[in-house]
């Protein structure tokens, strides 16, 4: 059980704020028309994100078990446990490739600390610098051992925290890491906003280009909402089983969703002015390039750039760690409760095979790059299969379950804490969870099918 209110928010927010808001969001915004994407994303968080979060938290706190156990506690001897099993599968598959990117972050933090990242970089020659950072990244991620070792390093960090359990491990780590993350973000915002030419970047980010508003873009914004709020993945079901019974689910969901969105917006405020001010190409905002090429290029040109680089990769590592902890907890809780293992052995049962699976993902940039599943490398296949399919399907099963099939009064009891709070919001939540939420999730699935 989480001990304090702050712990509940820090852990849940820690799960939500991760590579999704920090790295995926600016790239999605760039591709989908800047401000227009931001507006649609905000609408998605409000209309769909908060209610789906309330739905999943309700399943978890009413079911009071791991993701699979929560569904079957609520509807024993039915097939609804599959809703939890899908989340379990999604979270484990995501861990396999997420750990790899978290590992790269660890390596870049290390290289910033040691100064290796910037050795041999000549300032003044912008094109040459971009080329050098690019080839370094390519050489690093496609080498066999170096990225594997940092990926395993992050897995070990996760295992150590998870072994300590929910209160002494996850809650304590989140209580330390989340405030640190916000301080780092504020420092970077302050820096970006004082750059010459920052206004052009802000104009791009906040000016909505409505010509980009297509069904595909709305599908992308919905997908981003799921990814960034950790929906459809068993995390919220698992975490809510550790919520005290007086935690109010609607304000908690609203706080977590708003703060996650604030982080994403802060990242936009950091990235776009920086990219404009340094005259960099907007195309350089794509995923891996943004973090591992474009930003190092900026740091190399800044006074005190090495220090900034250390702070940035620390920020990214902290964000990734609090998210991987939550992804890992879904499986650890499952093994602990369903297979009745001690915390220590559950963590080992989950993390040891992950060493192998994440290695396969890591090697898909190098030795295994020719090994394809449906024409994609292992890493890309897992990324696409989980984000486009498993997440929305799992969320759909969850909202239909709690909206229509869970024992009567479950949702109401959870939303109102058995009639003691938030009575007025309850009919709105119930309506959204029963009707528009499943329909909107179907839109994501169909837009994914049409891509
Ligand atoms: N919400 C976290 C992030 O945005 O990075 C962690 C995460 C959860 C990632 C669920 C992906 C996902 F499908």
Short mmCIF file of C-alpha atoms and ligand atoms in Angstrom, two decimals:
data_model
loop_
_atom_site.label_atom_id
_atom_site.label_comp_id
_atom_site.label_asym_id
_atom_site.label_seq_id
_atom_site.Cartn_x
_atom_site.Cartn_y
_atom_site.Cartn_z
CA UNK A 1 0.00 0.00 0.00
CA UNK A 2 1.24 3.53 -0.75
CA UNK A 3 1.73 5.41 2.50
CA UNK A 4 1.09 9.06 1.69
CA UNK A 5 -0.98 11.16 -0.71
CA UNK A 6 2.21 12.53 -2.15
CA UNK A 7 3.41 8.95 -2.73
CA UNK A 8 0.23 8.08 -4.63
CA UNK A 9 0.63 11.06 -6.94
CA UNK A 10 4.42 10.77 -7.30
CA UNK A 11 4.28 7.08 -8.23
CA UNK A 12 1.35 7.42 -10.63
CA UNK A 13 2.79 10.55 -12.19
CA UNK A 14 6.18 8.87 -12.34
CA UNK A 15 4.65 6.09 -14.36
CA UNK A 16 2.95 8.51 -16.72
CA UNK A 17 5.81 10.94 -17.27
CA UNK A 18 8.41 9.06 -19.25
CA UNK A 19 9.95 8.83 -22.66
CA UNK A 20 6.41 9.32 -24.00
CA UNK A 21 6.02 12.91 -22.84
CA UNK A 22 9.63 13.91 -22.99
CA UNK A 23 10.73 12.51 -26.26
CA UNK A 24 7.76 11.14 -28.21
CA UNK A 25 5.55 14.20 -27.70
CA UNK A 26 7.75 16.89 -29.34
CA UNK A 27 8.32 14.60 -32.34
CA UNK A 28 4.58 13.91 -32.70
CA UNK A 29 3.79 17.63 -32.38
CA UNK A 30 6.36 18.48 -35.04
CA UNK A 31 4.95 15.96 -37.47
CA UNK A 32 1.31 16.80 -36.87
CA UNK A 33 1.16 20.58 -37.17
CA UNK A 34 2.52 21.94 -33.86
CA UNK A 35 -0.27 23.81 -32.09
CA UNK A 36 -3.05 21.89 -33.83
CA UNK A 37 -1.68 18.64 -32.40
CA UNK A 38 -1.35 20.22 -28.98
CA UNK A 39 -5.01 21.27 -29.02
CA UNK A 40 -6.26 17.85 -30.14
CA UNK A 41 -4.01 16.15 -27.56
CA UNK A 42 -5.39 18.39 -24.79
CA UNK A 43 -8.94 17.54 -25.87
CA UNK A 44 -8.08 13.81 -25.90
CA UNK A 45 -6.61 13.96 -22.40
CA UNK A 46 -9.68 15.73 -21.09
CA UNK A 47 -12.38 13.75 -22.86
CA UNK A 48 -10.78 10.32 -22.94
CA UNK A 49 -7.61 10.26 -20.84
CA UNK A 50 -9.06 11.22 -17.47
CA UNK A 51 -12.16 8.98 -17.69
CA UNK A 52 -10.18 5.94 -18.91
CA UNK A 53 -7.73 6.52 -16.08
CA UNK A 54 -10.62 6.64 -13.60
CA UNK A 55 -11.99 3.41 -15.13
CA UNK A 56 -8.68 1.55 -14.76
CA UNK A 57 -8.02 2.88 -11.26
CA UNK A 58 -11.52 1.75 -10.27
CA UNK A 59 -10.89 -1.79 -11.49
CA UNK A 60 -7.62 -1.90 -9.55
CA UNK A 61 -8.87 -0.50 -6.27
CA UNK A 62 -12.09 -2.51 -6.30
CA UNK A 63 -10.30 -5.72 -7.41
CA UNK A 64 -7.36 -5.14 -5.01
CA UNK A 65 -4.93 -7.42 -6.75
CA UNK A 66 -2.52 -7.65 -9.66
CA UNK A 67 -3.93 -6.81 -13.12
CA UNK A 68 -5.23 -10.33 -13.81
CA UNK A 69 -6.41 -10.94 -10.24
CA UNK A 70 -8.33 -7.64 -10.12
CA UNK A 71 -10.53 -8.62 -13.05
CA UNK A 72 -11.13 -12.11 -11.71
CA UNK A 73 -11.83 -10.88 -8.17
CA UNK A 74 -14.56 -8.68 -9.60
CA UNK A 75 -16.03 -11.34 -11.92
CA UNK A 76 -14.84 -14.75 -10.71
CA UNK A 77 -15.13 -17.71 -13.06
CA UNK A 78 -15.59 -15.56 -16.15
CA UNK A 79 -13.30 -14.82 -19.06
CA UNK A 80 -12.77 -11.19 -17.99
CA UNK A 81 -9.35 -11.97 -16.50
CA UNK A 82 -8.20 -11.71 -20.12
CA UNK A 83 -8.50 -7.92 -19.75
CA UNK A 84 -5.75 -8.08 -17.14
CA UNK A 85 -3.71 -10.63 -19.06
CA UNK A 86 -3.62 -8.36 -22.12
CA UNK A 87 -2.28 -5.53 -19.94
CA UNK A 88 0.31 -7.87 -18.46
CA UNK A 89 1.45 -8.93 -21.93
CA UNK A 90 1.54 -5.31 -23.18
CA UNK A 91 3.59 -4.10 -20.23
CA UNK A 92 6.15 -6.88 -20.54
CA UNK A 93 6.56 -6.45 -24.30
CA UNK A 94 6.96 -2.69 -23.88
CA UNK A 95 9.58 -3.25 -21.18
CA UNK A 96 11.68 -5.24 -23.66
CA UNK A 97 12.29 -2.25 -25.93
CA UNK A 98 11.80 0.57 -23.42
CA UNK A 99 14.72 -0.75 -21.37
CA UNK A 100 16.93 -0.49 -24.45
CA UNK A 101 16.21 3.22 -24.91
CA UNK A 102 16.58 3.79 -21.17
CA UNK A 103 19.96 2.07 -21.51
CA UNK A 104 21.06 4.48 -24.26
CA UNK A 105 20.13 7.32 -21.93
CA UNK A 106 22.33 5.86 -19.21
CA UNK A 107 25.24 5.58 -21.65
CA UNK A 108 24.80 9.19 -22.84
CA UNK A 109 24.65 10.35 -19.23
CA UNK A 110 27.87 8.52 -18.55
CA UNK A 111 29.52 9.89 -21.70
CA UNK A 112 28.42 13.43 -20.81
CA UNK A 113 29.91 13.03 -17.34
CA UNK A 114 33.19 11.69 -18.66
CA UNK A 115 33.26 14.22 -21.52
CA UNK A 116 33.62 11.47 -24.14
CA UNK A 117 30.41 12.59 -25.83
CA UNK A 118 32.02 15.85 -26.90
CA UNK A 119 35.60 14.79 -27.49
CA UNK A 120 36.80 15.52 -31.01
CA UNK A 121 33.80 17.71 -31.85
CA UNK A 122 34.80 20.92 -33.64
CA UNK A 123 32.44 23.79 -32.89
CA UNK A 124 31.71 26.15 -35.78
CA UNK A 125 31.25 23.43 -38.37
CA UNK A 126 27.52 22.70 -37.95
CA UNK A 127 27.19 20.14 -40.74
CA UNK A 128 30.30 18.26 -39.65
CA UNK A 129 29.10 18.24 -36.07
CA UNK A 130 25.72 16.79 -36.97
CA UNK A 131 27.43 14.14 -39.07
CA UNK A 132 29.76 13.22 -36.21
CA UNK A 133 26.99 12.91 -33.60
CA UNK A 134 24.92 10.95 -36.08
CA UNK A 135 27.63 8.44 -36.91
CA UNK A 136 28.46 8.10 -33.22
CA UNK A 137 24.87 7.29 -32.37
CA UNK A 138 24.59 4.83 -35.24
CA UNK A 139 27.86 3.16 -34.31
CA UNK A 140 26.83 2.97 -30.66
CA UNK A 141 23.33 1.56 -31.03
CA UNK A 142 24.38 -0.94 -33.66
CA UNK A 143 27.35 -2.27 -31.70
CA UNK A 144 26.82 -5.57 -29.91
CA UNK A 145 27.98 -5.13 -26.35
CA UNK A 146 28.03 -1.46 -25.36
CA UNK A 147 24.25 -0.82 -25.55
CA UNK A 148 23.55 -4.24 -24.04
CA UNK A 149 25.60 -3.44 -20.98
CA UNK A 150 23.79 -0.17 -20.30
CA UNK A 151 20.41 -1.80 -20.95
CA UNK A 152 21.28 -4.47 -18.40
CA UNK A 153 22.45 -1.71 -16.07
CA UNK A 154 18.99 -0.14 -16.15
CA UNK A 155 17.35 -3.54 -15.63
CA UNK A 156 19.49 -4.07 -12.54
CA UNK A 157 18.53 -0.61 -11.17
CA UNK A 158 14.87 -1.48 -11.65
CA UNK A 159 15.28 -4.87 -10.01
CA UNK A 160 16.99 -3.36 -6.96
CA UNK A 161 14.19 -0.82 -6.42
CA UNK A 162 11.42 -3.35 -7.11
CA UNK A 163 12.85 -5.84 -4.62
CA UNK A 164 12.32 -3.24 -1.89
CA UNK A 165 8.60 -3.40 -2.61
CA UNK A 166 5.88 -0.86 -3.13
CA UNK A 167 6.38 1.48 -0.19
CA UNK A 168 10.10 1.27 0.41
CA UNK A 169 11.00 0.83 -3.26
CA UNK A 170 8.60 2.44 -5.72
CA UNK A 171 7.08 5.10 -3.44
CA UNK A 172 10.37 6.20 -1.94
CA UNK A 173 12.15 6.31 -5.31
CA UNK A 174 9.27 8.29 -6.89
CA UNK A 175 9.14 10.76 -4.00
CA UNK A 176 12.78 11.58 -4.64
CA UNK A 177 12.89 11.40 -8.41
CA UNK A 178 9.73 13.28 -9.38
CA UNK A 179 10.53 16.58 -7.63
CA UNK A 180 14.04 16.34 -9.12
CA UNK A 181 12.50 15.90 -12.56
CA UNK A 182 10.35 19.02 -12.19
CA UNK A 183 13.28 21.11 -10.98
CA UNK A 184 15.35 19.98 -13.98
CA UNK A 185 12.50 20.75 -16.37
CA UNK A 186 12.08 24.24 -14.92
CA UNK A 187 15.78 24.93 -15.27
CA UNK A 188 15.68 23.88 -18.94
CA UNK A 189 12.53 25.96 -19.62
CA UNK A 190 14.23 29.01 -18.14
CA UNK A 191 17.23 28.38 -20.35
CA UNK A 192 15.22 27.84 -23.57
CA UNK A 193 13.01 30.88 -23.09
CA UNK A 194 15.97 33.22 -22.78
CA UNK A 195 17.57 32.08 -26.05
CA UNK A 196 17.60 34.62 -28.87
CA UNK A 197 14.88 33.72 -31.37
CA UNK A 198 12.92 31.69 -28.82
CA UNK A 199 9.70 33.39 -29.92
CA UNK A 200 9.77 31.74 -33.36
CA UNK A 201 9.92 28.34 -31.75
CA UNK A 202 7.07 29.17 -29.42
CA UNK A 203 5.03 30.47 -32.36
CA UNK A 204 5.53 27.17 -34.17
CA UNK A 205 4.56 25.15 -31.11
CA UNK A 206 1.50 27.16 -30.14
CA UNK A 207 0.24 28.28 -33.54
CA UNK A 208 -2.32 25.71 -34.72
CA UNK A 209 -1.99 24.65 -38.34
CA UNK A 210 -5.49 23.27 -38.85
CA UNK A 211 -4.72 21.99 -42.33
CA UNK A 212 -2.91 19.15 -40.55
CA UNK A 213 -6.05 18.13 -38.69
CA UNK A 214 -6.98 14.79 -40.27
CA UNK A 215 -8.41 11.56 -38.87
CA UNK A 216 -4.91 10.15 -38.94
CA UNK A 217 -3.69 13.03 -36.77
CA UNK A 218 -6.55 12.59 -34.32
CA UNK A 219 -5.66 8.89 -34.15
CA UNK A 220 -2.05 9.87 -33.39
CA UNK A 221 -3.15 12.25 -30.64
CA UNK A 222 -5.32 9.54 -29.08
CA UNK A 223 -2.40 7.10 -29.31
CA UNK A 224 -0.12 9.64 -27.64
CA UNK A 225 -2.71 10.10 -24.86
CA UNK A 226 -2.66 6.36 -24.13
CA UNK A 227 1.09 6.10 -24.25
CA UNK A 228 1.77 9.14 -22.10
CA UNK A 229 -0.85 8.43 -19.46
CA UNK A 230 0.10 4.73 -19.17
CA UNK A 231 -3.38 3.61 -20.17
CA UNK A 232 -4.33 0.16 -21.42
CA UNK A 233 -1.41 -1.60 -19.90
CA UNK A 234 -2.34 -2.90 -16.48
CA UNK A 235 -0.19 -0.30 -14.70
CA UNK A 236 -3.04 1.77 -13.29
CA UNK A 237 -4.97 -1.35 -12.29
CA UNK A 238 -1.92 -2.61 -10.41
CA UNK A 239 -1.00 0.73 -8.82
CA UNK A 240 -4.58 1.46 -7.73
CA UNK A 241 -4.60 -1.79 -5.78
CA UNK A 242 -2.01 -0.03 -3.56
CA UNK A 243 -4.10 3.13 -3.17
CA UNK A 244 -5.54 3.75 0.31
CA UNK A 245 -9.34 3.56 0.29
CA UNK A 246 -9.74 7.28 0.95
CA UNK A 247 -7.76 8.32 -2.16
CA UNK A 248 -10.13 10.22 -4.45
CA UNK A 249 -9.85 8.77 -7.91
CA UNK A 250 -11.19 11.64 -10.01
CA UNK A 251 -8.95 14.36 -8.51
CA UNK A 252 -5.99 11.95 -8.64
CA UNK A 253 -6.59 11.21 -12.33
CA UNK A 254 -7.07 14.90 -13.08
CA UNK A 255 -3.88 15.88 -11.24
CA UNK A 256 -1.80 13.18 -12.92
CA UNK A 257 -3.20 13.94 -16.38
CA UNK A 258 -2.78 17.69 -16.04
CA UNK A 259 0.77 17.42 -14.70
CA UNK A 260 1.76 14.93 -17.42
CA UNK A 261 0.40 17.35 -20.00
CA UNK A 262 2.28 20.20 -18.32
CA UNK A 263 5.50 18.17 -18.68
CA UNK A 264 4.78 17.52 -22.37
CA UNK A 265 4.08 21.22 -22.95
CA UNK A 266 7.26 22.15 -21.05
CA UNK A 267 9.20 19.83 -23.33
CA UNK A 268 7.70 21.64 -26.34
CA UNK A 269 8.71 24.93 -24.75
CA UNK A 270 12.23 23.59 -24.33
CA UNK A 271 12.68 21.86 -27.68
CA UNK A 272 11.12 24.20 -30.25
CA UNK A 273 12.78 27.48 -29.16
CA UNK A 274 16.11 25.62 -28.89
CA UNK A 275 15.82 24.09 -32.34
CA UNK A 276 14.80 27.43 -33.89
CA UNK A 277 17.38 29.42 -32.01
CA UNK A 278 20.23 27.18 -33.08
CA UNK A 279 18.93 27.15 -36.66
CA UNK A 280 18.50 23.38 -36.65
CA UNK A 281 16.30 21.43 -38.98
CA UNK A 282 12.77 20.64 -37.71
CA UNK A 283 13.11 17.20 -39.27
CA UNK A 284 15.81 16.51 -36.71
CA UNK A 285 13.10 16.19 -34.08
CA UNK A 286 12.37 12.59 -34.96
CA UNK A 287 12.65 10.17 -32.02
CA UNK A 288 16.18 8.93 -31.62
CA UNK A 289 17.73 11.79 -33.58
CA UNK A 290 16.18 14.45 -31.36
CA UNK A 291 17.64 13.14 -28.15
CA UNK A 292 20.87 11.54 -29.27
CA UNK A 293 21.93 13.86 -32.12
CA UNK A 294 20.12 17.21 -32.14
CA UNK A 295 20.37 18.00 -28.45
CA UNK A 296 24.04 16.98 -28.12
CA UNK A 297 24.63 19.32 -31.08
CA UNK A 298 23.03 22.13 -29.11
CA UNK A 299 24.97 21.27 -25.96
CA UNK A 300 28.23 21.26 -27.93
CA UNK A 301 27.59 24.86 -28.98
CA UNK A 302 26.60 26.15 -25.55
CA UNK A 303 28.83 27.56 -22.86
CA UNK A 304 28.82 24.96 -20.08
CA UNK A 305 27.27 22.52 -22.54
CA UNK A 306 28.73 19.46 -20.86
CA UNK A 307 26.96 20.32 -17.61
CA UNK A 308 23.67 20.87 -19.43
CA UNK A 309 24.10 17.57 -21.18
CA UNK A 310 24.60 15.78 -17.85
CA UNK A 311 21.44 17.42 -16.48
CA UNK A 312 19.40 16.57 -19.56
CA UNK A 313 20.32 12.89 -19.68
CA UNK A 314 19.80 12.67 -15.94
CA UNK A 315 16.30 14.09 -16.46
CA UNK A 316 15.60 11.54 -19.16
CA UNK A 317 16.95 8.65 -17.10
CA UNK A 318 14.87 9.65 -14.06
CA UNK A 319 11.74 9.90 -16.24
CA UNK A 320 12.46 6.54 -17.84
CA UNK A 321 13.20 4.84 -14.50
CA UNK A 322 9.96 5.81 -12.77
CA UNK A 323 8.11 4.53 -15.86
CA UNK A 324 9.99 1.24 -16.14
CA UNK A 325 9.35 0.64 -12.44
CA UNK A 326 5.61 0.82 -13.09
CA UNK A 327 5.84 -1.35 -16.20
CA UNK A 328 7.85 -3.91 -14.23
CA UNK A 329 5.53 -3.82 -11.22
CA UNK A 330 2.66 -5.18 -13.36
CA UNK A 331 4.55 -8.44 -13.89
CA UNK A 332 6.16 -8.56 -10.44
CA UNK A 333 2.75 -8.15 -8.76
CA UNK A 334 1.35 -10.88 -11.01
CA UNK A 335 4.07 -13.38 -10.15
CA UNK A 336 3.97 -12.45 -6.47
CA UNK A 337 0.22 -12.84 -6.12
CA UNK A 338 -0.82 -15.41 -8.75
CA UNK A 339 2.21 -17.66 -8.52
CA UNK A 340 2.65 -16.96 -4.79
CA UNK A 341 6.32 -16.07 -4.81
CA UNK A 342 8.25 -13.84 -2.45
CA UNK A 343 8.98 -10.30 -3.61
CA UNK A 344 12.61 -11.22 -4.25
CA UNK A 345 11.93 -14.28 -6.33
CA UNK A 346 9.05 -12.58 -8.21
CA UNK A 347 11.39 -9.73 -9.20
CA UNK A 348 14.04 -12.19 -10.36
CA UNK A 349 11.51 -14.29 -12.29
CA UNK A 350 10.44 -11.14 -14.15
CA UNK A 351 13.82 -9.46 -14.64
CA UNK A 352 16.09 -12.37 -15.55
CA UNK A 353 14.29 -13.30 -18.80
CA UNK A 354 14.09 -9.60 -19.56
CA UNK A 355 17.88 -9.58 -19.82
CA UNK A 356 17.52 -11.90 -22.82
CA UNK A 357 14.47 -10.30 -24.45
CA UNK A 358 15.83 -6.78 -24.20
CA UNK A 359 19.10 -8.07 -25.66
CA UNK A 360 17.16 -9.27 -28.71
CA UNK A 361 15.64 -5.79 -29.08
CA UNK A 362 19.01 -4.13 -28.62
CA UNK A 363 20.66 -6.42 -31.17
CA UNK A 364 17.93 -5.62 -33.69
CA UNK A 365 19.96 -2.47 -34.45
CA UNK A 366 23.07 -4.53 -35.10
CA UNK A 367 23.66 -8.26 -35.39
CA UNK A 368 19.94 -9.05 -35.72
CA UNK A 369 19.02 -6.19 -38.07
CA UNK A 370 18.14 -8.61 -40.85
CA UNK A 371 15.79 -10.60 -38.68
CA UNK A 372 12.31 -9.29 -39.52
CA UNK A 373 8.81 -9.92 -38.16
CA UNK A 374 6.17 -8.79 -40.67
CA UNK A 375 8.89 -6.78 -42.40
CA UNK A 376 10.00 -4.96 -39.23
CA UNK A 377 12.95 -5.41 -36.87
CA UNK A 378 12.10 -6.94 -33.47
CA UNK A 379 12.33 -3.52 -31.80
CA UNK A 380 10.03 -1.76 -34.30
CA UNK A 381 7.60 -4.64 -34.43
CA UNK A 382 7.16 -4.65 -30.64
CA UNK A 383 6.83 -0.88 -30.58
CA UNK A 384 4.15 -0.82 -33.28
CA UNK A 385 2.28 -3.92 -32.16
CA UNK A 386 1.95 -2.72 -28.58
CA UNK A 387 1.28 0.99 -29.20
CA UNK A 388 -1.11 0.62 -32.12
CA UNK A 389 -2.91 -2.54 -31.06
CA UNK A 390 -2.43 -3.94 -27.58
CA UNK A 391 -2.83 -0.64 -25.69
CA UNK A 392 -6.13 0.43 -27.25
CA UNK A 393 -7.56 -3.12 -27.19
CA UNK A 394 -6.70 -3.55 -23.50
CA UNK A 395 -8.15 -0.14 -22.64
CA UNK A 396 -11.29 -0.99 -24.61
CA UNK A 397 -11.77 -4.24 -22.68
CA UNK A 398 -11.22 -2.31 -19.42
CA UNK A 399 -13.80 0.42 -20.05
CA UNK A 400 -16.40 -2.02 -21.36
CA UNK A 401 -15.82 -4.21 -18.30
CA UNK A 402 -16.13 -1.52 -15.65
CA UNK A 403 -18.85 0.36 -17.56
CA UNK A 404 -21.10 -2.59 -18.30
CA UNK A 405 -20.05 -5.91 -16.79
CA UNK A 406 -18.45 -5.37 -13.37
CA UNK A 407 -20.79 -5.98 -10.40
CA UNK A 408 -23.40 -3.24 -10.15
CA UNK A 409 -22.23 -0.21 -8.24
CA UNK A 410 -18.48 -0.94 -8.55
CA UNK A 411 -17.67 2.14 -10.61
CA UNK A 412 -19.96 4.36 -8.57
CA UNK A 413 -18.50 3.10 -5.29
CA UNK A 414 -14.96 3.79 -6.48
CA UNK A 415 -15.63 7.20 -8.00
CA UNK A 416 -17.57 8.44 -4.98
CA UNK A 417 -15.57 6.54 -2.34
CA UNK A 418 -18.79 4.76 -1.42
CA UNK A 419 -20.91 7.86 -1.57
CA UNK A 420 -18.70 10.10 0.53
CA UNK A 421 -17.16 12.31 -2.20
CA UNK A 422 -17.47 13.71 -5.72
CA UNK A 423 -21.11 12.80 -6.16
CA UNK A 424 -21.76 15.39 -8.84
CA UNK A 425 -19.02 14.25 -11.20
CA UNK A 426 -20.13 10.63 -11.02
CA UNK A 427 -22.87 10.65 -13.72
CA UNK A 428 -20.51 12.42 -16.15
CA UNK A 429 -17.79 9.82 -15.57
CA UNK A 430 -20.23 6.96 -15.91
CA UNK A 431 -21.61 8.36 -19.15
CA UNK A 432 -18.18 8.89 -20.73
CA UNK A 433 -16.89 5.49 -19.63
CA UNK A 434 -19.94 3.71 -21.02
CA UNK A 435 -20.48 5.48 -24.35
CA UNK A 436 -17.94 7.91 -25.86
CA UNK A 437 -14.82 6.23 -24.42
CA UNK A 438 -15.32 2.84 -26.12
CA UNK A 439 -16.33 4.59 -29.36
CA UNK A 440 -13.27 6.83 -29.36
CA UNK A 441 -10.99 3.89 -28.68
CA UNK A 442 -12.53 2.16 -31.68
CA UNK A 443 -11.59 5.24 -33.72
CA UNK A 444 -7.94 4.76 -32.71
CA UNK A 445 -8.07 1.13 -33.70
CA UNK A 446 -9.69 1.85 -37.05
CA UNK A 447 -7.33 4.73 -37.80
CA UNK A 448 -4.46 2.34 -37.03
CA UNK A 449 -5.95 -0.18 -39.46
CA UNK A 450 -6.13 2.39 -42.22
CA UNK A 451 -2.51 3.57 -41.84
N1 LIG B 1 3.79 6.57 -19.71
C1 LIG B 1 5.19 6.26 -19.81
C2 LIG B 1 5.76 7.00 -20.99
O1 LIG B 1 5.07 7.81 -21.59
O2 LIG B 1 6.91 6.82 -21.31
C3 LIG B 1 5.46 4.79 -19.79
C4 LIG B 1 4.70 4.00 -20.80
C5 LIG B 1 3.54 3.41 -20.48
C6 LIG B 1 5.15 3.88 -22.07
C7 LIG B 1 2.81 2.73 -21.41
C8 LIG B 1 4.45 3.16 -23.02
C9 LIG B 1 3.29 2.63 -22.68
F1 LIG B 1 2.59 1.97 -23.57
#
